[in-house]
XYZ file of C-alpha atoms in Angstrom:
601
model
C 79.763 48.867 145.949
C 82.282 50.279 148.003
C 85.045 49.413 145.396
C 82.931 51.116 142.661
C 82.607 54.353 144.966
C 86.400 54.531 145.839
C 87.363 54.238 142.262
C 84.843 57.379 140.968
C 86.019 59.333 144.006
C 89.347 59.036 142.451
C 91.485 57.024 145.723
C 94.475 55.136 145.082
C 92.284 52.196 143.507
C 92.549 51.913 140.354
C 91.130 50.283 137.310
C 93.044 46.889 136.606
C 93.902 46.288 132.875
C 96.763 44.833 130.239
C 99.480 47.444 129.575
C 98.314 47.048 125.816
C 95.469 48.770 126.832
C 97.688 51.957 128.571
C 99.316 54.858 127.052
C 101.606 56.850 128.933
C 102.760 60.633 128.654
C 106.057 59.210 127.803
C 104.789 57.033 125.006
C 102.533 59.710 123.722
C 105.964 61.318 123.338
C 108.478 59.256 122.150
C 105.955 56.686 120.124
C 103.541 58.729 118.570
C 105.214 62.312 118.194
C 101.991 64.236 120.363
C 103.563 67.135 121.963
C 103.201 67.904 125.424
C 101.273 70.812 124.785
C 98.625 69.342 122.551
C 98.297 66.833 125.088
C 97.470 69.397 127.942
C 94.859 70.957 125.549
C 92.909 68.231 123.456
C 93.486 64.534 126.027
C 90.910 64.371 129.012
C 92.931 64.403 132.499
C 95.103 61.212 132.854
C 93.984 58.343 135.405
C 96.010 55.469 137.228
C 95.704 52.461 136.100
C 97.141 49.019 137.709
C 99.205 46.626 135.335
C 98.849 42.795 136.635
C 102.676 42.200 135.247
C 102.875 38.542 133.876
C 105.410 37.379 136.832
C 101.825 38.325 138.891
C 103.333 41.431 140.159
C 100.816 44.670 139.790
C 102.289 48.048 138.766
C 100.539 51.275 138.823
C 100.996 53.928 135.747
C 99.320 56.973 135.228
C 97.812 57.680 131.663
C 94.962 57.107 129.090
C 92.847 53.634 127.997
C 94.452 53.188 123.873
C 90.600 54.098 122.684
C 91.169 57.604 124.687
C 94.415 58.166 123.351
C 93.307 57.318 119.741
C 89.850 59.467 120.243
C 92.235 62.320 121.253
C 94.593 62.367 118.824
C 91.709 62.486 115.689
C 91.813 66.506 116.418
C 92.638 68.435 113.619
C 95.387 70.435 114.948
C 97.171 66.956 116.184
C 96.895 65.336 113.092
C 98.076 68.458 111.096
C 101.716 68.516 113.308
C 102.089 64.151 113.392
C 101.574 65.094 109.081
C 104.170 67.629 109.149
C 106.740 65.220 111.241
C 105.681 62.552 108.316
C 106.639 65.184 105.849
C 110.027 66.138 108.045
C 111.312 62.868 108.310
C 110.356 62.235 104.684
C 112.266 65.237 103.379
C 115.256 64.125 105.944
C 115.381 60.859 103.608
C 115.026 62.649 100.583
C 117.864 65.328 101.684
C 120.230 62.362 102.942
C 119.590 60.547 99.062
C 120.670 63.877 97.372
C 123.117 64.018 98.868
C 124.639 61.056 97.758
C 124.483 62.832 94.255
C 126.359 65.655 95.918
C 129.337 64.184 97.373
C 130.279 63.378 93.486
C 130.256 67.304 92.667
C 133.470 68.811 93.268
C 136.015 71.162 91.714
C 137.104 68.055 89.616
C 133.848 69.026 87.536
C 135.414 72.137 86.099
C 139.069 70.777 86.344
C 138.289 68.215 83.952
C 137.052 70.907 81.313
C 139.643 73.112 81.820
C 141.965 70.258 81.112
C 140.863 70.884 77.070
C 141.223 73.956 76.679
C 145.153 75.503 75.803
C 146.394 78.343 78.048
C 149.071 79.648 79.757
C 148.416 81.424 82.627
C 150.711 84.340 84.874
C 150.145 84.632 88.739
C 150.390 88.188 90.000
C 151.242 87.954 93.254
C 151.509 90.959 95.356
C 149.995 93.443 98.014
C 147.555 96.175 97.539
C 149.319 99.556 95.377
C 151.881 96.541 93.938
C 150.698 97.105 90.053
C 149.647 94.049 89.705
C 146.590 95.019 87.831
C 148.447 97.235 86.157
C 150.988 95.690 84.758
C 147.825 92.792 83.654
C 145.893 94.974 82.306
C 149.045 96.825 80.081
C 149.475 93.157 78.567
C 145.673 92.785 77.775
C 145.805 96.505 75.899
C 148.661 95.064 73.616
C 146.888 91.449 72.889
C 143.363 92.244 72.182
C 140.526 90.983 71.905
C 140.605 90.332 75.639
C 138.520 90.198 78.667
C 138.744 91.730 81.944
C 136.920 90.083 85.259
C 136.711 92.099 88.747
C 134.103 91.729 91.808
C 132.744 95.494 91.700
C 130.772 97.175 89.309
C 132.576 100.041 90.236
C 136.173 98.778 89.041
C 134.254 97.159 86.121
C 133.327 100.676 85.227
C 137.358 101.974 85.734
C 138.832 99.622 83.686
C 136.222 100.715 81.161
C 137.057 104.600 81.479
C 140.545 103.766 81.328
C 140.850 101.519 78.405
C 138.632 103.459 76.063
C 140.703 107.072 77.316
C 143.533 104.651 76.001
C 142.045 104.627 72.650
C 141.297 101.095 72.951
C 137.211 100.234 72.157
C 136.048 98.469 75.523
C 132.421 97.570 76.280
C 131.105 97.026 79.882
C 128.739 94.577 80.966
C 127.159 93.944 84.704
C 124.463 92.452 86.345
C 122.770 96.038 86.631
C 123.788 97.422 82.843
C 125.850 97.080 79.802
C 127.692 100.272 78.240
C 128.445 98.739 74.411
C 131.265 100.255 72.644
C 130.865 99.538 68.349
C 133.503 97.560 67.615
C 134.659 96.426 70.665
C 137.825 94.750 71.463
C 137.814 93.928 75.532
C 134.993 93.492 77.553
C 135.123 94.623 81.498
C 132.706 92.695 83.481
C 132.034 91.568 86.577
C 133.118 88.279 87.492
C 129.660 86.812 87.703
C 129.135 87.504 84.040
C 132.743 85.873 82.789
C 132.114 85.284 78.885
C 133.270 81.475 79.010
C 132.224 80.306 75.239
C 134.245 83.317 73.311
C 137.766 82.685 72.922
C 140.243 86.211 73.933
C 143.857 86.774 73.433
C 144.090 87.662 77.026
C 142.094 87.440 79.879
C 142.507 89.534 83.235
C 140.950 87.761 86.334
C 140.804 90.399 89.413
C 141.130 90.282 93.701
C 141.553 86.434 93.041
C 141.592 85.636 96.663
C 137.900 86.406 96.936
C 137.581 82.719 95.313
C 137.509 81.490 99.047
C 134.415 83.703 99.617
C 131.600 81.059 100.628
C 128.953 84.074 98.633
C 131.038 84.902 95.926
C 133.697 82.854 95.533
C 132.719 80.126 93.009
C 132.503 82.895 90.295
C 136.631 82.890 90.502
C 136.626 79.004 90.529
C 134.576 78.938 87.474
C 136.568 81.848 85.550
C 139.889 80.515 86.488
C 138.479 76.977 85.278
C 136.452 77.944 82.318
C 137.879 81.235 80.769
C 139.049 80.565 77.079
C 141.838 82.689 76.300
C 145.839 82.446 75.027
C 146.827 84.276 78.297
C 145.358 84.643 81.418
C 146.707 86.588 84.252
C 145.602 86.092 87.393
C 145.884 88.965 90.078
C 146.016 88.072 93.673
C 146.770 88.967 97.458
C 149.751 86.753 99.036
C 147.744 84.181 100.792
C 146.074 83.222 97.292
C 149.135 81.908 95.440
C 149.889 78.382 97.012
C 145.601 77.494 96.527
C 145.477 79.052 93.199
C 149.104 77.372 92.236
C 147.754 73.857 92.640
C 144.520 74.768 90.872
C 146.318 76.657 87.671
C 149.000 72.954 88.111
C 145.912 70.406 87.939
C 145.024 71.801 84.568
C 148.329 70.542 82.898
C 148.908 74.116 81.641
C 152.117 76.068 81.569
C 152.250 79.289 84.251
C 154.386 81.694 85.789
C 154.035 83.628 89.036
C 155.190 87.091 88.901
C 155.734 88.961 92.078
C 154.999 92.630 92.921
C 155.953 94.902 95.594
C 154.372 97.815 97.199
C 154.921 101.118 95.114
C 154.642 103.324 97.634
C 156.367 102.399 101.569
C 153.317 102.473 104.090
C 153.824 102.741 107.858
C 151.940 102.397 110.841
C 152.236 106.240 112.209
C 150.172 105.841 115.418
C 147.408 107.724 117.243
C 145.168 110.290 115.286
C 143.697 112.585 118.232
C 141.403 114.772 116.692
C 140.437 117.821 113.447
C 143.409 119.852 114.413
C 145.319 116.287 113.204
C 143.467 116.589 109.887
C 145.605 116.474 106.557
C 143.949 117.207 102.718
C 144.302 113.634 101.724
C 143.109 112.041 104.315
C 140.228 108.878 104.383
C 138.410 108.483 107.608
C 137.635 104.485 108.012
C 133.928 103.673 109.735
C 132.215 100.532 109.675
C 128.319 101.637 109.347
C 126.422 104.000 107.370
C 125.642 106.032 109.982
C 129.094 106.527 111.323
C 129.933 107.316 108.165
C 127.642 110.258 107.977
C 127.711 111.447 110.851
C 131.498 111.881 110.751
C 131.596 113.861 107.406
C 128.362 115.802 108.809
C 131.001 116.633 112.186
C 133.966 117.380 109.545
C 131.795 119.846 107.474
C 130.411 121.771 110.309
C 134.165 122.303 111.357
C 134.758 123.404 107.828
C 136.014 120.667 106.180
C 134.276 119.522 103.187
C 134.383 115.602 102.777
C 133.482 113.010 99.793
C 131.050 110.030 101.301
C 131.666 106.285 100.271
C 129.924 103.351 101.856
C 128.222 99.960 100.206
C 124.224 101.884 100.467
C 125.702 103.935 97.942
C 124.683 103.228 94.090
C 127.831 102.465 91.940
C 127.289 106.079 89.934
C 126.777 108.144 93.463
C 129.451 106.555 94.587
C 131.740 107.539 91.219
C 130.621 111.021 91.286
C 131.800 111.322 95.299
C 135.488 109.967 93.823
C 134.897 113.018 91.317
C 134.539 115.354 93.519
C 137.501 114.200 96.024
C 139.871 113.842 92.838
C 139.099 117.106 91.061
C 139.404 119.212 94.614
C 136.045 119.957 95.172
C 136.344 118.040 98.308
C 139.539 117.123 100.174
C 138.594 114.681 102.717
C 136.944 111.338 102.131
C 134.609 109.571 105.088
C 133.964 105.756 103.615
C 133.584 101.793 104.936
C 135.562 99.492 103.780
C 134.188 99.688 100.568
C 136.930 101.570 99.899
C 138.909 98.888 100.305
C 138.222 97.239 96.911
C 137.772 98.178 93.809
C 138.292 102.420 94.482
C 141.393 104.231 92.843
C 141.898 107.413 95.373
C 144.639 109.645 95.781
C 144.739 108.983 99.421
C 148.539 110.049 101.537
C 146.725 108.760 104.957
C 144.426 105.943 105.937
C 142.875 106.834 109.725
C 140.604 104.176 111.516
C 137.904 105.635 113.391
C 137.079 102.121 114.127
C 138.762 98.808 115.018
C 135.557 97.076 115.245
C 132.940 95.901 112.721
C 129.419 94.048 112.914
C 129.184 90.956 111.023
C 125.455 90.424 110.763
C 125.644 88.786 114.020
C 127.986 90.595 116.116
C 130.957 93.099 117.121
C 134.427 91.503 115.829
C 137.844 93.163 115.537
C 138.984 93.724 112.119
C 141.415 91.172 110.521
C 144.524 91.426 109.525
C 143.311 90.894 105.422
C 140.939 93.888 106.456
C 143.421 95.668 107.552
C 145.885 95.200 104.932
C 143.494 95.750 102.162
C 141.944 99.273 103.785
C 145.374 100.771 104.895
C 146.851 99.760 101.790
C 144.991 102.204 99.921
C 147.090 105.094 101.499
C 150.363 106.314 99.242
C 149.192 106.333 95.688
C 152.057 105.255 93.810
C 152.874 108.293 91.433
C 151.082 110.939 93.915
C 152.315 110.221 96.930
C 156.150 108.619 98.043
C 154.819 106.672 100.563
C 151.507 105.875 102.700
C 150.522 106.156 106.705
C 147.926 104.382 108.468
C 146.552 105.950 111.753
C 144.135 104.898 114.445
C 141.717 107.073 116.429
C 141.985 106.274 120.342
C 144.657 104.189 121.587
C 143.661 100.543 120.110
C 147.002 98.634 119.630
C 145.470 96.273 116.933
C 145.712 98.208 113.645
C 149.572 98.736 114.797
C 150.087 95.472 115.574
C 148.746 93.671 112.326
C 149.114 96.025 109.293
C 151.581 94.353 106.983
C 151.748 90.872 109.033
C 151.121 88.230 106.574
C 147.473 86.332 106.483
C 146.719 82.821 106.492
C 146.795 81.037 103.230
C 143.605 80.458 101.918
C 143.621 76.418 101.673
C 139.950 75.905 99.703
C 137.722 77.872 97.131
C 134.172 77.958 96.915
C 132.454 75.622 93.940
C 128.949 76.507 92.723
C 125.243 75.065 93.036
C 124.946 72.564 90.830
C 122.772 73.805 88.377
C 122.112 70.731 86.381
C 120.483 69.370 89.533
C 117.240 71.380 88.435
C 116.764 68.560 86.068
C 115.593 66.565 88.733
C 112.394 65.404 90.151
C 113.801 66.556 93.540
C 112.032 69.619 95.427
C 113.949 73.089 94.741
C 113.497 73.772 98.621
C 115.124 70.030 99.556
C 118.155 70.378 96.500
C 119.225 73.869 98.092
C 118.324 72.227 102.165
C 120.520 69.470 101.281
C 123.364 71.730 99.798
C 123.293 74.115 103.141
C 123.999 70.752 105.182
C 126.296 69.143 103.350
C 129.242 68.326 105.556
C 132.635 70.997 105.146
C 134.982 69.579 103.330
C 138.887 71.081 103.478
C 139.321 70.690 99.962
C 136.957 73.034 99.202
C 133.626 75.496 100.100
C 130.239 75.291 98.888
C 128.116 78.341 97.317
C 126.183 79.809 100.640
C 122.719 79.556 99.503
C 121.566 80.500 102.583
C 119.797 83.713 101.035
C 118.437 82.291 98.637
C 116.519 80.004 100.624
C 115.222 82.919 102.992
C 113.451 84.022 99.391
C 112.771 80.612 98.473
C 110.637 80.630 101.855
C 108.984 84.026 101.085
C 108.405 83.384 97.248
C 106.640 79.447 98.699
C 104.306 81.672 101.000
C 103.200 83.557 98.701
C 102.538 81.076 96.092
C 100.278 79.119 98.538
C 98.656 82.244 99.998
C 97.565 83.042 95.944
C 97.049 79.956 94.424
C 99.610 79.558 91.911
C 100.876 76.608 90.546
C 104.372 74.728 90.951
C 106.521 77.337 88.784
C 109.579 76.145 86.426
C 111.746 75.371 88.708
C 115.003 76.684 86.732
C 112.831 79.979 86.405
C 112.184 79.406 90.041
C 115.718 79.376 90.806
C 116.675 82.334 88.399
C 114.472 83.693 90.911
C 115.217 83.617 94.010
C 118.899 83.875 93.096
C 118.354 87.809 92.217
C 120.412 89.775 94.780
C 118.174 90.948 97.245
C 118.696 92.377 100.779
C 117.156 90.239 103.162
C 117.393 92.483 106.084
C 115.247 94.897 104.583
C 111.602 94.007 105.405
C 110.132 96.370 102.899
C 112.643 95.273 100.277
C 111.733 91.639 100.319
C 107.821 92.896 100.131
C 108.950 94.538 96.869
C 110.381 91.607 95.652
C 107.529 88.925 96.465
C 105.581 91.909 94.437
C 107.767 91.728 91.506
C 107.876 87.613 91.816
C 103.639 87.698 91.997
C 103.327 89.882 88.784
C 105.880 87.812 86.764
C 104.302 84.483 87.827
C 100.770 85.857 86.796
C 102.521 87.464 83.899
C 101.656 90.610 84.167
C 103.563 93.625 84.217
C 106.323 94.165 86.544
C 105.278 96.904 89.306
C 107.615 100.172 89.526
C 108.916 100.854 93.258
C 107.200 103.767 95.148
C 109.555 104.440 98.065
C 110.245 108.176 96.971
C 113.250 109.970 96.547
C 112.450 112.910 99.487
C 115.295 111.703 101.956
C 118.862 109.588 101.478
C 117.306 107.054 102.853
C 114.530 107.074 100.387
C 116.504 107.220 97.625
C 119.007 104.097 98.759
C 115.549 102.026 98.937
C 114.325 103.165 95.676
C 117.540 102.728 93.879
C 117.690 98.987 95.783
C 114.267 98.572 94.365
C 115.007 99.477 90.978
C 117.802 96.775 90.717
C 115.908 94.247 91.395
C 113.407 94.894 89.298
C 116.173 95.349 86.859
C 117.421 92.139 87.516
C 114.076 90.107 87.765
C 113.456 91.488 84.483
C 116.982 90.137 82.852
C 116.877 87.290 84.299
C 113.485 86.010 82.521
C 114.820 87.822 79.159
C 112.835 90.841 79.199
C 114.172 94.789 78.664
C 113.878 97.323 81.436
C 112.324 100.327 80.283
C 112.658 102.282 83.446
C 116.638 101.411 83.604
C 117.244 105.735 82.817
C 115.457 105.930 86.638
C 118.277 104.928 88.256
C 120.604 107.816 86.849
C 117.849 110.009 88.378
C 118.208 108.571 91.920
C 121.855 108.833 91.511
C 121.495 112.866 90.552
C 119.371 112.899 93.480
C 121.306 111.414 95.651
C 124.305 113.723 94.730
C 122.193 116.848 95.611
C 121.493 115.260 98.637
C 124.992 114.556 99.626
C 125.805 118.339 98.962
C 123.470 119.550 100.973
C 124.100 120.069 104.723
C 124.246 117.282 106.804
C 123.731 118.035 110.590
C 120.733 115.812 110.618
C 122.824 112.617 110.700
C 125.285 114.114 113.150
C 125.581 111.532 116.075
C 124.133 113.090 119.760
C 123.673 111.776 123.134
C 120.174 110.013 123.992
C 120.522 111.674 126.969
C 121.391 115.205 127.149
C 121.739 115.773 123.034
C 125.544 116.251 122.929
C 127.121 115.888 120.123
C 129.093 112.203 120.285
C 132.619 112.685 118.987
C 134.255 110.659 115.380
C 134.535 107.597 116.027
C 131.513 106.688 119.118
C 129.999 103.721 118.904
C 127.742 104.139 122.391
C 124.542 106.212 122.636
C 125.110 108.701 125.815
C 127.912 110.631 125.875
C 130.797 110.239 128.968
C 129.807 112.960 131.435
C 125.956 111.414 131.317
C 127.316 107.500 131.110
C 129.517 108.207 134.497
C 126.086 110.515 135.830
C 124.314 107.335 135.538
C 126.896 105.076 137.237
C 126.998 107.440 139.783
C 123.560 107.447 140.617
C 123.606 103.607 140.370
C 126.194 103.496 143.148
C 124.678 105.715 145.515
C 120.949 104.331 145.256
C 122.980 100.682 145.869
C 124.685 101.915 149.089
């Protein structure tokens, strides 16, 4: 009786069984996958139990009989997570056998086509203002029908202007429109869209030493590879050539490298200190949108009227901003490094306002390639006899690197493998088992790490509205539309436009307005991608015109005054000087410190 009473009063008697019949905490854990959490919330309070041990010894442990444990872990929520670890280490099988399939896929696949086809190929090797291009693009006028390839709409749209002023017939085409020109004897595109199944005379492949860009990059690869022409010339920085050499050498093909020095002399010239430094002329570097405006909103209160260039910016905003700063309406120009590729200005002097850029994750120093390829821009060969780059404040680092040499590029980027659709495999585990495939030296794999952030999103909402498993090659046409995915409202749009096409039904217009800049950047954003949605399941955009109107819209904009993005203190409302990065000005940053000090003490 007394033994009975001590044991329901909970002493330091305990029950004697078999350990088969005991489950620990730490089993729970290890063995079964429960988490401690769920065990807190759905097991009854653990017990001690003594273990008669088979050498006669007895052993105490603290935990539940096997029929509490398995009573327990029949909850709903507990079964739900030990079915998604199933499905986890299920799909960690299924990633590991694809990728078997993967470590097969290399540049070889392209290298081996472009072993058929008969070219000759010309390296332009040479520094930003080096007429490279030019001289490339001379050669394609003379041997048409030719193509031209470059990564910007913008310079897309140049070579366009330029060839047809030339009297040549060129057609665009780009991911966002197509200008056709009757009769038509070179087509400028963007390197996405490189015509491989037409055969050219000539072929001009732009900014090749983007092909190590893990976003971007395996558009070069594939052009270089896959391009059919008699001739194609191949522009590229320095630290391209010896990559690109052995590429252009595996495909048994004769070549040439062609070298090109700077036009123009550039130097380092020091220190800018402040307006009374200004120069007609001059660019003024930032590294945000908001720098960027609120520097030409602090030049044109001081009189000085500025054209505004960063990567918000439509293409055709942006173009009618190098208008104005060309034909004199403007003398100044405020931009990101977007001017950096892909612009044509006029400029005598490149001046950083910053030596610092955010990444997506955090605050770096600009590198050397940066720096090259913005400060190269100054001294436009035929304009200007030579070029200066500046820095605002004292930072050594633009002085220090502009015009070293950069690292060679040792790898280029290769592409999904497309014909991996044709699987049974998962989209979601084909693109999982891509991101984690080992790095390899030889080369890069396609980042499809935003895709699978819409792959997520587009899943969601499939579930959420009942729709079946979609084509999974229309699938992946979808979720491989350019799309910001750091815009909330952007990506809403989107799943919109992706819920209307899989019910098909028509494809919703955006409604963000066109009242404020910001506005119409989100509008125009929105009106891509439904532009692009729309192409990429082979149906016309008849709203495409609406874009032009956002662009006229945002040119009225820009013209207007812009004190309203001028940069103040949080503090006392000062107005923060070119080139601040911090949110209180100095007097009320060493205020506060003060204040700090004497409160400590």
């Amino acid at each position: 009786m007394s033994r009975h009473y001590h044991h329901r009063r909970g002493s330091s008697s305990s029950p004697e069984e078999t350990k088969e019949h005991i489950l620990t905490t730490k089993e729970l854990l290890d063995k079964y996958g429960v988490t401690r959490a769920e065990i807190k919330r759905y097991f009854p309070p653990s017990r001690p139990f003594m273990i008669r041990k088979k050498n006669g010894q007895r052993l105490q442990l603290q935990g539940w009989t096997r029929e509490q444990a398995e009573k327990a872990m029949c909850h709903p929520e507990i079964q739900r997570h030990l079915q998604q670890k199933r499905d986890q280490e299920k799909d960690l099988e299924t990633i590991a056998e694809i990728q078997q399939y993967y470590q097969n896929y290399s540049p070889e696949t392209y290298i081996e086509k472009a072993r058929h086809l008969q070219r000759s190929f010309v390296l332009h090797v040479g520094p930003t203002n080096s007429g490279k291009t030019y001289d490339a693009i001379e050669d394609m006028k003379k041997h048409s029908p030719g193509t031209y390839l470059g990564p910007l709409r913008l310079l897309a749209l140049e070579m366009y202007d330029k060839i047809n002023a030339a009297g040549i017939p060129c057609s665009m085409i780009t991911g966002e429109e197509s200008l056709l020109t009757p009769n038509a004897e070179i087509i400028s595109s963007t390197i996405e869209l490189a015509d491989t199944r037409s055969h050219f005379r000539t072929a001009v492949i732009d900014e090749a030493q983007m092909i190590a860009d893990p976003s971007r990059g395996a558009a070069w690869l594939r052009a270089i590879c896959l391009v059919d022409a008699d001739v194609v010339h191949i522009c590229m920085a320095p630290e391209a050539l010896s990559y690109i050499e052995k590429l252009v050498q595996s495909f048994d093909n004769p070549y040439s490298v062609q070298y090109h020095e700077r036009l123009a002399p550039l130097s380092y010239s020091g220190e800018f200190k402040d307006y009374s430094d200004l120069r007609p002329g001059d660019a003024l570097i930032c590294f945000s949108r908001k720098s960027v405006l609120s520097t030409a909103a602090l030049l044109e209160k001081n009189g000085y009227k500025a054209s505004v260039i960063y990567g918000a910016l439509p293409p055709e905003a942006r173009r009618n901003e190098v208008r104005r700063y060309t034909s004199g309406e403007t003398q100044y120009v405020v931009a990101t490094d977007a001017i950096g590729m892909g612009i044509s200005l006029p400029i005598k002097r490149i001046i950083f306002t910053e030596t610092e850029k955010y990444d997506g994750r955090h605050f770096r120093n600009l590198t050397t390639a940066e720096i090259n390829q913005i400060g190269g821009r100054a001294g436009r060969y035929g304009l200007h006899e030579y070029g200066e780059v500046l820095v605002l404040g004292d930072s050594p680092i633009i002085g220090e690197r502009l015009g070293q040499r950069v690292r060679d590029i040792r790898s280029g980027c290769i592409a999904f493998p497309r014909d991996m659709l044709e699987s049974d495999y998962p989209l979601r585990l084909l693109i999982a088992a891509w991101q984690k495939m080992p790095f390899q030296q030889q080369f890069l794999r396609e980042n499809m790490s935003e895709s699978q952030i819409l792959l997520k999103r587009v899943e969601k909402l499939r579930l959420a509205e009942g729709h079946d498993h979609p084509d999974k090659k229309l699938l992946y046409d979808l979720i491989t539309c350019p799309v910001d995915t750091k815009s909330e409202e952007l990506i809403h749009y989107y799943l919109r436009c992706v819920k209307a096409i899989l019910e098909e039904k028509a494809v919703p217009l955006p409604d963000f307005g066109i009242e404020t800049l910001a506005d119409c950047e989100l509008e125009y954003k929105a009106y891509d991608i439904r532009h692009q949605l729309l192409r990429r399941i082979g149906l016309p955009d008849a709203f495409s015109h609406m874009r032009e109107r956002i662009c006229d819209r945002i040119s009225e904009l820009m013209q207007k005054d812009k004190g309203e993005f001028i940069r103040r203190c949080s503090v006392c409302g000062k107005e923060m000087p070119i080139g601040s990065i911090f949110s209180t000005c100095d007097d009320c940053y060493f205020k506060e410190i003060a204040e700090q000090a004497e409160s400590y003490y």
